[in-house]
Short mmCIF file of C-alpha atoms in Angstrom, two decimals:
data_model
loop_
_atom_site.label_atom_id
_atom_site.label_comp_id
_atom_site.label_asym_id
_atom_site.label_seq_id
_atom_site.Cartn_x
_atom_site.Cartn_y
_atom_site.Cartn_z
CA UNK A 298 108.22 77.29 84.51
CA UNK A 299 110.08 80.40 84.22
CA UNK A 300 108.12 82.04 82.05
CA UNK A 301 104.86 81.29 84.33
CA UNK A 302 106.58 82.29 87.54
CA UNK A 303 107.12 86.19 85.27
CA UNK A 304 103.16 86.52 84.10
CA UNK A 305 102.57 85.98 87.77
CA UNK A 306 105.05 88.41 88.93
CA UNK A 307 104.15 91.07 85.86
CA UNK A 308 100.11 90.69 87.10
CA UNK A 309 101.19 91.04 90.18
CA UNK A 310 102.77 94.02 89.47
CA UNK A 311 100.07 95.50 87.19
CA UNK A 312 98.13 94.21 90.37
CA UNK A 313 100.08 97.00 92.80
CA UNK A 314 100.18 99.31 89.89
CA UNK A 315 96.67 99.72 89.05
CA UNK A 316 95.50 100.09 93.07
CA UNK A 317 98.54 102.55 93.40
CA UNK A 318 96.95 104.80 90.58
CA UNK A 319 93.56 104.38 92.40
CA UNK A 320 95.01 105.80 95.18
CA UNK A 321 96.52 108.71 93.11
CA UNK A 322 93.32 109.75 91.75
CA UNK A 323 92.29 110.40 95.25
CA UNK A 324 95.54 112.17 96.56
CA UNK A 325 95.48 115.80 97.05
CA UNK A 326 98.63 116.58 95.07
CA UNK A 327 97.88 115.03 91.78
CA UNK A 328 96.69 117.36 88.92
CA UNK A 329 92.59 117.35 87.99
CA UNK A 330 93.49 116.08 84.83
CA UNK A 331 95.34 113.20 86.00
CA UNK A 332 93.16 111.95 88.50
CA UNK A 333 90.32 112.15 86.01
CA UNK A 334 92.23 109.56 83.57
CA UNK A 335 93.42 107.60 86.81
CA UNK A 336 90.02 107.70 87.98
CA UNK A 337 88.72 106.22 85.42
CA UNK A 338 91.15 103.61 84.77
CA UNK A 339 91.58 102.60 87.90
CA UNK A 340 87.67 102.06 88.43
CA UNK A 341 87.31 99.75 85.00
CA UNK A 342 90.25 97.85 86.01
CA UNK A 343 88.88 97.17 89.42
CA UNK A 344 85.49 96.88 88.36
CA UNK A 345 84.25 93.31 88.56
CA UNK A 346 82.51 93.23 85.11
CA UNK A 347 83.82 94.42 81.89
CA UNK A 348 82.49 96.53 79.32
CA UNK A 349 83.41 93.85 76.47
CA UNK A 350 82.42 90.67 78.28
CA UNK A 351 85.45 88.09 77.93
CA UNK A 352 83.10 85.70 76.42
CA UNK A 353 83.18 87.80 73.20
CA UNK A 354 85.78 86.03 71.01
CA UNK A 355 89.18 87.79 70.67
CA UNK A 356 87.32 91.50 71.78
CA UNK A 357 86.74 89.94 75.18
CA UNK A 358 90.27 89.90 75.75
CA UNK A 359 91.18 93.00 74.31
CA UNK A 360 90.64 95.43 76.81
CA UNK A 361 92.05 93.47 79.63
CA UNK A 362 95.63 92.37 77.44
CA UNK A 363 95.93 95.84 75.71
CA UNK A 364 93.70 98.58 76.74
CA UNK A 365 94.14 98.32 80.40
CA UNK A 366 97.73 98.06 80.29
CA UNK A 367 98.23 101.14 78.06
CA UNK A 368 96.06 103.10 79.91
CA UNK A 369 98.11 101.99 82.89
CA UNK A 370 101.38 103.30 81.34
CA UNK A 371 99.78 106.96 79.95
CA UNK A 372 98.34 107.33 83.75
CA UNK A 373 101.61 106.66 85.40
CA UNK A 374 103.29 109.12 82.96
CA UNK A 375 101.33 111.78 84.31
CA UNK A 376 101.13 111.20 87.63
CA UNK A 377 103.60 113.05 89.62
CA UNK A 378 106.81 110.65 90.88
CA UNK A 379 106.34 111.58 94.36
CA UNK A 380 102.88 110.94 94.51
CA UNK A 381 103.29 107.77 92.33
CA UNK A 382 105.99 106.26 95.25
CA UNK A 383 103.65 107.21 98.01
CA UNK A 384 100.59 105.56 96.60
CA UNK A 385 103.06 102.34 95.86
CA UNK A 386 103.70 101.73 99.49
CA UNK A 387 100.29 102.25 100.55
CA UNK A 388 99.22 99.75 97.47
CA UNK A 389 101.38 97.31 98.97
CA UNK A 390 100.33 97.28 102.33
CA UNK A 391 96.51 97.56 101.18
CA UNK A 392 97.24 94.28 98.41
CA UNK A 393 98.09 92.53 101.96
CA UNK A 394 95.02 93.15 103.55
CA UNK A 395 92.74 92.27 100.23
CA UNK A 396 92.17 94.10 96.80
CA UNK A 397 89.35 96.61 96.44
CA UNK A 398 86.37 96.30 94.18
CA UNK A 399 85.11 99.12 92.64
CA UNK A 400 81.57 99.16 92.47
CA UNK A 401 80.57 102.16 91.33
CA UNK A 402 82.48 101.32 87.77
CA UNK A 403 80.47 98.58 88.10
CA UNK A 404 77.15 99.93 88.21
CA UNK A 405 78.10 102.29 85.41
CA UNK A 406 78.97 99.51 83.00
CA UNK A 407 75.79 98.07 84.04
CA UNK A 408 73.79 101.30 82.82
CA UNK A 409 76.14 101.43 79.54
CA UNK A 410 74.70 97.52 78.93
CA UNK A 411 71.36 98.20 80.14
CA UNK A 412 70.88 101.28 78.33
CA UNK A 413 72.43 99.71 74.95
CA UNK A 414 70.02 97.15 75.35
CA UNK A 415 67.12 98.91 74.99
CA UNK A 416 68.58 101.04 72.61
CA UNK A 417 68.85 97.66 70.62
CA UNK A 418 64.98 96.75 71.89
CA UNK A 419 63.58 100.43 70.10
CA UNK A 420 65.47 99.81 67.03
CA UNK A 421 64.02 96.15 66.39
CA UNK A 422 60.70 97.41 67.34
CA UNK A 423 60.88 99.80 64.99
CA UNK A 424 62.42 98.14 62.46
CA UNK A 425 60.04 95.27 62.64
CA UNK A 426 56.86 96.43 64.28
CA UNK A 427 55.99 100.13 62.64
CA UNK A 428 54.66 100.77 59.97
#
């Protein structure tokens, strides 16, 4: 039981983590650069649908055990420590009232599978149909 009782204190830390960098991304004080990699990881890793579906043997898994995380680490690095403890706390008090969805990351992943689909539909017509 130990070791269940620390994956559910670690994802609830990567929990706080990941809505503090959301946060970040839209403070004032954080450099353009920073809040464009927080941005975006921030909205994927609140974004109800992935862009690798976890149905997807072993791949479907990868960006939520690896990418995420890492992504997570780099953005914390370059978000100033001030700003980082500021958007904590508020992470913490916002995690009590109910996690945010980002739905605009979602609609963009949408597009990316909508638009890879029918990139896939003109290559089998194409491939199969012309002559």
């Amino acid at each position: 039981m130990p070791l269940l009782s620390r994956l559910k204190q670690r994802a609830r830390h990567l929990k706080t983590e990941t809505l503090a960098l959301w946060l970040a991304a839209r403070h004032p004080g954080t450099p353009w650069y920073a809040k464009l990699l927080v941005a975006g990881i921030a909205a994927y890793a609140l974004s109800p649908i992935d862009l690798i579906p976890d149905f997807v043997p072993v791949l479907g898994y990868v960006d939520d055990l690896i990418l995420i995380p890492l992504g997570i680490v780099l953005a914390i690095r370059m978000v100033p420590p001030p700003i980082l403890e500021e958007c904590r706390a508020r992470a913490q008090k916002l995690i009590a009232n109910g996690r945010p969805v980002s739905r605009i990351a979602a609609a963009v992943i949408v597009a990316v599978w909508i638009a890879s689909g029918a990139l896939c539909a003109v290559w089998a017509y194409r491939t199969w149909f012309s002559s």
